[in-house]
Amino acid sequence: DAGITQSPRHKVTETGTPVTLRCHQTENHRYMYWYRQDPGHGLRLIHYSYGVKDTDKGEVSDGYSVSRSKTEDFLLTLESATSSQTSVYFCATRRNDNNYGYTFGSGTRLTVV
Amino acid sequence: AQSVTQLGSHVSVSEGALVLLRCNYSSSVPPYLFWYVQYPNQGLQLLLKYTTGATLVKGINGFEAEFKKSETSFHLTKPSAHMSDAAEYFCAVSGDGYALNFGKGTSLLVTP
């Protein structure tokens, strides 16, 4: 969707290196989310943010940290990448009204070798 | 915590047959429920959602789902499958922080 841009789209990195994925939105949405998608597991919530500098952990937060210094950007950092973090990562935002509308990014395919 | 369970990781139907994908939810509060579709190597597309009001929800591409509180279910149906319906389908429920909690997905195969 045009409202969310994830970067990079693809990345290969080595075990033990730090990696940062970026999610940028232009919709001024308050809530933002990071998910990982793995075969047989669906999408699992890593972290979410409910405002600038306000974040909380999701189901699979170990090994990940996030930051949100501006409304439009939500960063996901793997401090020391492991092979188990090879996955497709999706960012999402939620509309600010009560319509329960969500926008998903196109995903980042991360391979840790 | 709010969660969903999708029954059947793989479902196969013939073209023209009824599609039924099952989803049961667990929620301590009135649930907001969603169905998404994902085509190979693509992102997520919303099929339909239930928030309040009518329990039979119509979505895109001829899909619909019915919220049944007594059965804690939100099954997805389509009267007649098309080859183009082959994809991965995810049921989700809104949880803490309005985050969507997804099921593990059901892969739909449509055979000629």
PDB file of C-alpha atoms in Angstrom:
ATOM      1  CA  ASP A   1       0.000   0.000   0.000  1.00  0.00           C
ATOM      2  CA  ALA A   2       1.297   3.443  -0.855  1.00  0.00           C
ATOM      3  CA  GLY A   3       0.911   4.606   2.770  1.00  0.00           C
ATOM      4  CA  ILE A   4       3.676   2.372   4.128  1.00  0.00           C
ATOM      5  CA  THR A   5       7.189   1.857   2.848  1.00  0.00           C
ATOM      6  CA  GLN A   6       9.442  -0.847   4.238  1.00  0.00           C
ATOM      7  CA  SER A   7      13.171  -0.802   3.648  1.00  0.00           C
ATOM      8  CA  PRO A   8      15.130  -2.679   2.648  1.00  0.00           C
ATOM      9  CA  ARG A   9      12.922  -5.099   0.700  1.00  0.00           C
ATOM     10  CA  HIS A  10      15.538  -7.824   0.802  1.00  0.00           C
ATOM     11  CA  LYS A  11      18.592  -8.288   2.978  1.00  0.00           C
ATOM     12  CA  VAL A  12      21.158 -11.003   3.549  1.00  0.00           C
ATOM     13  CA  THR A  13      23.279 -10.646   6.651  1.00  0.00           C
ATOM     14  CA  GLU A  14      25.699 -12.698   8.674  1.00  0.00           C
ATOM     15  CA  THR A  15      25.055 -14.229  12.067  1.00  0.00           C
ATOM     16  CA  GLY A  16      26.010 -11.896  14.878  1.00  0.00           C
ATOM     17  CA  THR A  17      25.664  -8.645  12.958  1.00  0.00           C
ATOM     18  CA  PRO A  18      23.161  -5.930  13.879  1.00  0.00           C
ATOM     19  CA  VAL A  19      20.330  -5.266  11.455  1.00  0.00           C
ATOM     20  CA  THR A  20      17.779  -2.464  11.351  1.00  0.00           C
ATOM     21  CA  LEU A  21      14.587  -2.563   9.338  1.00  0.00           C
ATOM     22  CA  ARG A  22      12.650   0.602   8.688  1.00  0.00           C
ATOM     23  CA  CYS A  23       8.938   1.227   8.377  1.00  0.00           C
ATOM     24  CA  HIS A  24       7.850   4.618   7.112  1.00  0.00           C
ATOM     25  CA  GLN A  25       4.233   5.789   6.951  1.00  0.00           C
ATOM     26  CA  THR A  26       2.685   8.903   5.517  1.00  0.00           C
ATOM     27  CA  GLU A  27      -0.789   8.523   7.087  1.00  0.00           C
ATOM     28  CA  ASN A  28      -0.049  10.009  10.531  1.00  0.00           C
ATOM     29  CA  HIS A  29      -1.351   6.808  12.129  1.00  0.00           C
ATOM     30  CA  ARG A  30      -0.742   6.520  15.854  1.00  0.00           C
ATOM     31  CA  TYR A  31      -0.429   2.735  16.084  1.00  0.00           C
ATOM     32  CA  MET A  32       2.309   0.811  14.279  1.00  0.00           C
ATOM     33  CA  TYR A  33       3.239  -2.868  14.397  1.00  0.00           C
ATOM     34  CA  TRP A  34       6.022  -5.239  13.451  1.00  0.00           C
ATOM     35  CA  TYR A  35       5.244  -8.849  12.561  1.00  0.00           C
ATOM     36  CA  ARG A  36       7.279 -11.770  11.360  1.00  0.00           C
ATOM     37  CA  GLN A  37       5.863 -14.408   9.048  1.00  0.00           C
ATOM     38  CA  ASP A  38       7.121 -17.968   9.022  1.00  0.00           C
ATOM     39  CA  PRO A  39       5.644 -21.050   7.344  1.00  0.00           C
ATOM     40  CA  GLY A  40       3.238 -22.822   9.646  1.00  0.00           C
ATOM     41  CA  HIS A  41       3.160 -19.960  12.128  1.00  0.00           C
ATOM     42  CA  GLY A  42       1.212 -17.257  10.352  1.00  0.00           C
ATOM     43  CA  LEU A  43       2.098 -13.723  11.359  1.00  0.00           C
ATOM     44  CA  ARG A  44       3.345 -13.186  14.885  1.00  0.00           C
ATOM     45  CA  LEU A  45       3.558  -9.835  16.617  1.00  0.00           C
ATOM     46  CA  ILE A  46       7.067  -8.713  17.591  1.00  0.00           C
ATOM     47  CA  HIS A  47       6.530  -5.200  18.965  1.00  0.00           C
ATOM     48  CA  TYR A  48       4.064  -2.417  18.565  1.00  0.00           C
ATOM     49  CA  SER A  49       3.954   1.319  19.172  1.00  0.00           C
ATOM     50  CA  TYR A  50       1.059   3.474  20.327  1.00  0.00           C
ATOM     51  CA  GLY A  51       2.812   6.793  19.916  1.00  0.00           C
ATOM     52  CA  VAL A  52       6.180   8.496  19.714  1.00  0.00           C
ATOM     53  CA  LYS A  53       8.517   6.792  22.179  1.00  0.00           C
ATOM     54  CA  ASP A  54       5.668   4.535  23.358  1.00  0.00           C
ATOM     55  CA  THR A  55       6.230   0.884  22.563  1.00  0.00           C
ATOM     56  CA  ASP A  56       5.308  -2.513  23.940  1.00  0.00           C
ATOM     57  CA  LYS A  57       6.309  -6.124  23.431  1.00  0.00           C
ATOM     58  CA  GLY A  58       4.442  -8.657  21.395  1.00  0.00           C
ATOM     59  CA  GLU A  59       4.412 -12.440  21.343  1.00  0.00           C
ATOM     60  CA  VAL A  60       7.937 -12.952  19.953  1.00  0.00           C
ATOM     61  CA  SER A  61       9.949  -9.955  21.137  1.00  0.00           C
ATOM     62  CA  ASP A  62      13.116 -11.741  22.346  1.00  0.00           C
ATOM     63  CA  GLY A  63      16.135 -10.661  20.304  1.00  0.00           C
ATOM     64  CA  TYR A  64      14.379  -7.598  18.890  1.00  0.00           C
ATOM     65  CA  SER A  65      14.173  -3.972  19.899  1.00  0.00           C
ATOM     66  CA  VAL A  66      12.230  -1.078  18.407  1.00  0.00           C
ATOM     67  CA  SER A  67      12.315   2.674  18.392  1.00  0.00           C
ATOM     68  CA  ARG A  68       9.897   5.371  17.359  1.00  0.00           C
ATOM     69  CA  SER A  69      11.317   8.869  17.516  1.00  0.00           C
ATOM     70  CA  LYS A  70       8.878  10.282  14.944  1.00  0.00           C
ATOM     71  CA  THR A  71       5.272   9.435  14.171  1.00  0.00           C
ATOM     72  CA  GLU A  72       6.141   8.345  10.658  1.00  0.00           C
ATOM     73  CA  ASP A  73       9.042   5.986  11.409  1.00  0.00           C
ATOM     74  CA  PHE A  74       9.110   2.703  13.325  1.00  0.00           C
ATOM     75  CA  LEU A  75      12.450   0.918  13.402  1.00  0.00           C
ATOM     76  CA  LEU A  76      13.016  -2.753  14.191  1.00  0.00           C
ATOM     77  CA  THR A  77      16.520  -3.757  15.279  1.00  0.00           C
ATOM     78  CA  LEU A  78      18.031  -7.191  15.570  1.00  0.00           C
ATOM     79  CA  GLU A  79      20.929  -6.516  17.924  1.00  0.00           C
ATOM     80  CA  SER A  80      22.804  -9.674  16.952  1.00  0.00           C
ATOM     81  CA  ALA A  81      21.126 -11.552  14.146  1.00  0.00           C
ATOM     82  CA  THR A  82      20.667 -15.320  14.401  1.00  0.00           C
ATOM     83  CA  SER A  83      19.581 -17.841  11.786  1.00  0.00           C
ATOM     84  CA  SER A  84      16.262 -18.269  13.626  1.00  0.00           C
ATOM     85  CA  GLN A  85      15.470 -14.676  12.710  1.00  0.00           C
ATOM     86  CA  THR A  86      15.454 -15.493   9.018  1.00  0.00           C
ATOM     87  CA  SER A  87      11.922 -14.525   8.108  1.00  0.00           C
ATOM     88  CA  VAL A  88       9.682 -12.126   6.249  1.00  0.00           C
ATOM     89  CA  TYR A  89       8.951  -9.032   8.306  1.00  0.00           C
ATOM     90  CA  PHE A  90       5.809  -6.976   7.855  1.00  0.00           C
ATOM     91  CA  CYS A  91       5.023  -3.554   9.217  1.00  0.00           C
ATOM     92  CA  ALA A  92       1.440  -2.404   9.720  1.00  0.00           C
ATOM     93  CA  THR A  93      -0.416   0.672  10.877  1.00  0.00           C
ATOM     94  CA  ARG A  94      -3.910   1.176  12.245  1.00  0.00           C
ATOM     95  CA  ARG A  95      -6.210   4.004  11.287  1.00  0.00           C
ATOM     96  CA  ASN A  96      -6.787   6.569  14.030  1.00  0.00           C
ATOM     97  CA  ASP A  97     -10.572   6.261  13.948  1.00  0.00           C
ATOM     98  CA  ASN A  98     -12.777   3.397  15.172  1.00  0.00           C
ATOM     99  CA  ASN A  99     -13.093   1.821  11.748  1.00  0.00           C
ATOM    100  CA  TYR A 100     -10.455  -0.817  12.547  1.00  0.00           C
ATOM    101  CA  GLY A 101      -8.672  -0.282   9.267  1.00  0.00           C
ATOM    102  CA  TYR A 102      -5.124  -1.587   8.960  1.00  0.00           C
ATOM    103  CA  THR A 103      -2.498  -1.017   6.302  1.00  0.00           C
ATOM    104  CA  PHE A 104       0.296  -3.504   5.725  1.00  0.00           C
ATOM    105  CA  GLY A 105       3.640  -2.901   4.110  1.00  0.00           C
ATOM    106  CA  SER A 106       5.028  -5.083   1.333  1.00  0.00           C
ATOM    107  CA  GLY A 107       7.423  -6.888   3.639  1.00  0.00           C
ATOM    108  CA  THR A 108      11.160  -7.294   4.100  1.00  0.00           C
ATOM    109  CA  ARG A 109      12.703 -10.660   3.384  1.00  0.00           C
ATOM    110  CA  LEU A 110      15.634 -11.133   5.771  1.00  0.00           C
ATOM    111  CA  THR A 111      18.083 -14.005   5.480  1.00  0.00           C
ATOM    112  CA  VAL A 112      20.651 -14.582   8.210  1.00  0.00           C
ATOM    113  CA  VAL A 113      23.519 -16.827   7.087  1.00  0.00           C
TER     114      VAL A 113
ATOM    115  CA  ALA B   1      -5.508 -12.657  25.494  1.00  0.00           C
ATOM    116  CA  GLN B   2      -7.439 -12.760  22.283  1.00  0.00           C
ATOM    117  CA  SER B   3      -6.527 -15.536  19.856  1.00  0.00           C
ATOM    118  CA  VAL B   4      -7.828 -17.448  16.870  1.00  0.00           C
ATOM    119  CA  THR B   5      -7.474 -21.035  15.740  1.00  0.00           C
ATOM    120  CA  GLN B   6      -7.748 -21.977  12.107  1.00  0.00           C
ATOM    121  CA  LEU B   7      -8.839 -25.553  11.562  1.00  0.00           C
ATOM    122  CA  GLY B   8      -7.002 -27.188   8.694  1.00  0.00           C
ATOM    123  CA  SER B   9      -3.661 -25.939   7.458  1.00  0.00           C
ATOM    124  CA  HIS B  10      -4.494 -27.119   3.932  1.00  0.00           C
ATOM    125  CA  VAL B  11      -7.867 -27.252   2.220  1.00  0.00           C
ATOM    126  CA  SER B  12      -8.438 -28.556  -1.290  1.00  0.00           C
ATOM    127  CA  VAL B  13     -11.609 -27.918  -3.299  1.00  0.00           C
ATOM    128  CA  SER B  14     -12.653 -28.406  -6.892  1.00  0.00           C
ATOM    129  CA  GLU B  15     -13.317 -25.425  -9.090  1.00  0.00           C
ATOM    130  CA  GLY B  16     -16.972 -24.460  -8.669  1.00  0.00           C
ATOM    131  CA  ALA B  17     -17.313 -26.132  -5.268  1.00  0.00           C
ATOM    132  CA  LEU B  18     -18.100 -24.455  -1.965  1.00  0.00           C
ATOM    133  CA  VAL B  19     -15.167 -22.984  -0.085  1.00  0.00           C
ATOM    134  CA  LEU B  20     -15.310 -23.248   3.719  1.00  0.00           C
ATOM    135  CA  LEU B  21     -12.380 -22.115   5.828  1.00  0.00           C
ATOM    136  CA  ARG B  22     -12.822 -22.459   9.565  1.00  0.00           C
ATOM    137  CA  CYS B  23     -11.821 -20.034  12.281  1.00  0.00           C
ATOM    138  CA  ASN B  24     -12.622 -20.145  15.992  1.00  0.00           C
ATOM    139  CA  TYR B  25     -11.746 -17.347  18.350  1.00  0.00           C
ATOM    140  CA  SER B  26     -11.056 -16.898  22.032  1.00  0.00           C
ATOM    141  CA  SER B  27     -11.723 -13.512  23.519  1.00  0.00           C
ATOM    142  CA  SER B  28     -12.673 -12.090  26.902  1.00  0.00           C
ATOM    143  CA  VAL B  29     -14.229  -9.043  25.269  1.00  0.00           C
ATOM    144  CA  PRO B  30     -16.465  -8.627  22.213  1.00  0.00           C
ATOM    145  CA  PRO B  31     -14.122  -9.550  19.370  1.00  0.00           C
ATOM    146  CA  TYR B  32     -13.259  -7.677  16.232  1.00  0.00           C
ATOM    147  CA  LEU B  33     -12.534 -10.319  13.606  1.00  0.00           C
ATOM    148  CA  PHE B  34     -10.826 -10.250  10.246  1.00  0.00           C
ATOM    149  CA  TRP B  35     -10.010 -12.422   7.252  1.00  0.00           C
ATOM    150  CA  TYR B  36      -6.989 -11.668   5.095  1.00  0.00           C
ATOM    151  CA  VAL B  37      -5.715 -13.300   1.922  1.00  0.00           C
ATOM    152  CA  GLN B  38      -2.124 -13.569   0.778  1.00  0.00           C
ATOM    153  CA  TYR B  39      -1.174 -14.565  -2.746  1.00  0.00           C
ATOM    154  CA  PRO B  40       2.289 -16.048  -3.337  1.00  0.00           C
ATOM    155  CA  ASN B  41       5.098 -13.579  -2.699  1.00  0.00           C
ATOM    156  CA  GLN B  42       2.674 -10.779  -1.986  1.00  0.00           C
ATOM    157  CA  GLY B  43       1.448  -8.849   1.012  1.00  0.00           C
ATOM    158  CA  LEU B  44      -1.813  -9.132   2.919  1.00  0.00           C
ATOM    159  CA  GLN B  45      -5.149  -8.083   1.489  1.00  0.00           C
ATOM    160  CA  LEU B  46      -8.252  -7.597   3.631  1.00  0.00           C
ATOM    161  CA  LEU B  47     -11.177  -9.785   2.581  1.00  0.00           C
ATOM    162  CA  LEU B  48     -13.645  -8.699   5.243  1.00  0.00           C
ATOM    163  CA  LYS B  49     -14.026  -7.733   8.879  1.00  0.00           C
ATOM    164  CA  TYR B  50     -16.580  -7.895  11.650  1.00  0.00           C
ATOM    165  CA  THR B  51     -16.669  -5.102  14.208  1.00  0.00           C
ATOM    166  CA  THR B  52     -20.267  -4.543  15.262  1.00  0.00           C
ATOM    167  CA  GLY B  53     -23.727  -4.834  13.736  1.00  0.00           C
ATOM    168  CA  ALA B  54     -24.770  -7.445  11.201  1.00  0.00           C
ATOM    169  CA  THR B  55     -23.230 -10.815  11.940  1.00  0.00           C
ATOM    170  CA  LEU B  56     -23.113 -11.859   8.282  1.00  0.00           C
ATOM    171  CA  VAL B  57     -20.317  -9.918   6.663  1.00  0.00           C
ATOM    172  CA  LYS B  58     -19.784  -9.706   2.931  1.00  0.00           C
ATOM    173  CA  GLY B  59     -16.340  -9.088   1.569  1.00  0.00           C
ATOM    174  CA  ILE B  60     -14.496  -8.837  -1.683  1.00  0.00           C
ATOM    175  CA  ASN B  61     -14.278 -11.488  -4.404  1.00  0.00           C
ATOM    176  CA  GLY B  62     -17.543 -13.123  -3.344  1.00  0.00           C
ATOM    177  CA  PHE B  63     -16.405 -14.162   0.123  1.00  0.00           C
ATOM    178  CA  GLU B  64     -18.492 -13.825   3.248  1.00  0.00           C
ATOM    179  CA  ALA B  65     -18.232 -14.798   6.901  1.00  0.00           C
ATOM    180  CA  GLU B  66     -20.694 -15.140   9.737  1.00  0.00           C
ATOM    181  CA  PHE B  67     -19.946 -14.201  13.324  1.00  0.00           C
ATOM    182  CA  LYS B  68     -21.485 -16.788  15.644  1.00  0.00           C
ATOM    183  CA  LYS B  69     -21.007 -15.858  19.264  1.00  0.00           C
ATOM    184  CA  SER B  70     -22.538 -19.070  20.593  1.00  0.00           C
ATOM    185  CA  GLU B  71     -20.029 -21.122  18.621  1.00  0.00           C
ATOM    186  CA  THR B  72     -17.116 -18.625  18.951  1.00  0.00           C
ATOM    187  CA  SER B  73     -16.662 -18.975  15.214  1.00  0.00           C
ATOM    188  CA  PHE B  74     -16.057 -16.778  12.197  1.00  0.00           C
ATOM    189  CA  HIS B  75     -15.902 -19.164   9.254  1.00  0.00           C
ATOM    190  CA  LEU B  76     -15.164 -17.898   5.748  1.00  0.00           C
ATOM    191  CA  THR B  77     -17.232 -19.142   2.818  1.00  0.00           C
ATOM    192  CA  LYS B  78     -17.571 -18.691  -0.918  1.00  0.00           C
ATOM    193  CA  PRO B  79     -20.286 -20.473  -2.902  1.00  0.00           C
ATOM    194  CA  SER B  80     -18.166 -21.320  -5.939  1.00  0.00           C
ATOM    195  CA  ALA B  81     -14.378 -21.569  -5.973  1.00  0.00           C
ATOM    196  CA  HIS B  82     -12.318 -20.096  -8.790  1.00  0.00           C
ATOM    197  CA  MET B  83      -8.783 -21.069  -9.687  1.00  0.00           C
ATOM    198  CA  SER B  84      -7.753 -17.531  -8.766  1.00  0.00           C
ATOM    199  CA  ASP B  85      -8.842 -18.148  -5.145  1.00  0.00           C
ATOM    200  CA  ALA B  86      -5.802 -20.354  -4.536  1.00  0.00           C
ATOM    201  CA  ALA B  87      -3.876 -18.551  -1.798  1.00  0.00           C
ATOM    202  CA  GLU B  88      -3.111 -18.465   1.910  1.00  0.00           C
ATOM    203  CA  TYR B  89      -5.936 -17.257   4.142  1.00  0.00           C
ATOM    204  CA  PHE B  90      -5.514 -15.820   7.614  1.00  0.00           C
ATOM    205  CA  CYS B  91      -8.068 -15.221  10.309  1.00  0.00           C
ATOM    206  CA  ALA B  92      -7.249 -12.558  12.908  1.00  0.00           C
ATOM    207  CA  VAL B  93      -8.689 -10.985  16.050  1.00  0.00           C
ATOM    208  CA  SER B  94      -7.906  -7.582  17.501  1.00  0.00           C
ATOM    209  CA  GLY B  95      -5.968  -7.793  20.769  1.00  0.00           C
ATOM    210  CA  ASP B  96      -3.832  -5.661  23.087  1.00  0.00           C
ATOM    211  CA  GLY B  97      -2.867  -2.330  21.608  1.00  0.00           C
ATOM    212  CA  TYR B  98      -5.356  -3.053  18.801  1.00  0.00           C
ATOM    213  CA  ALA B  99      -2.766  -5.429  17.370  1.00  0.00           C
ATOM    214  CA  LEU B 100      -4.103  -8.163  15.122  1.00  0.00           C
ATOM    215  CA  ASN B 101      -3.478 -11.650  16.442  1.00  0.00           C
ATOM    216  CA  PHE B 102      -3.355 -14.014  13.483  1.00  0.00           C
ATOM    217  CA  GLY B 103      -4.071 -17.675  13.080  1.00  0.00           C
ATOM    218  CA  LYS B 104      -1.497 -19.938  11.491  1.00  0.00           C
ATOM    219  CA  GLY B 105      -3.168 -19.759   8.127  1.00  0.00           C
ATOM    220  CA  THR B 106      -4.976 -22.084   5.755  1.00  0.00           C
ATOM    221  CA  SER B 107      -3.598 -22.792   2.309  1.00  0.00           C
ATOM    222  CA  LEU B 108      -6.413 -23.154  -0.216  1.00  0.00           C
ATOM    223  CA  LEU B 109      -5.798 -25.309  -3.271  1.00  0.00           C
ATOM    224  CA  VAL B 110      -8.323 -25.202  -6.106  1.00  0.00           C
ATOM    225  CA  THR B 111      -8.247 -28.098  -8.548  1.00  0.00           C
ATOM    226  CA  PRO B 112      -9.725 -28.075 -12.075  1.00  0.00           C
TER     227      PRO B 112
END
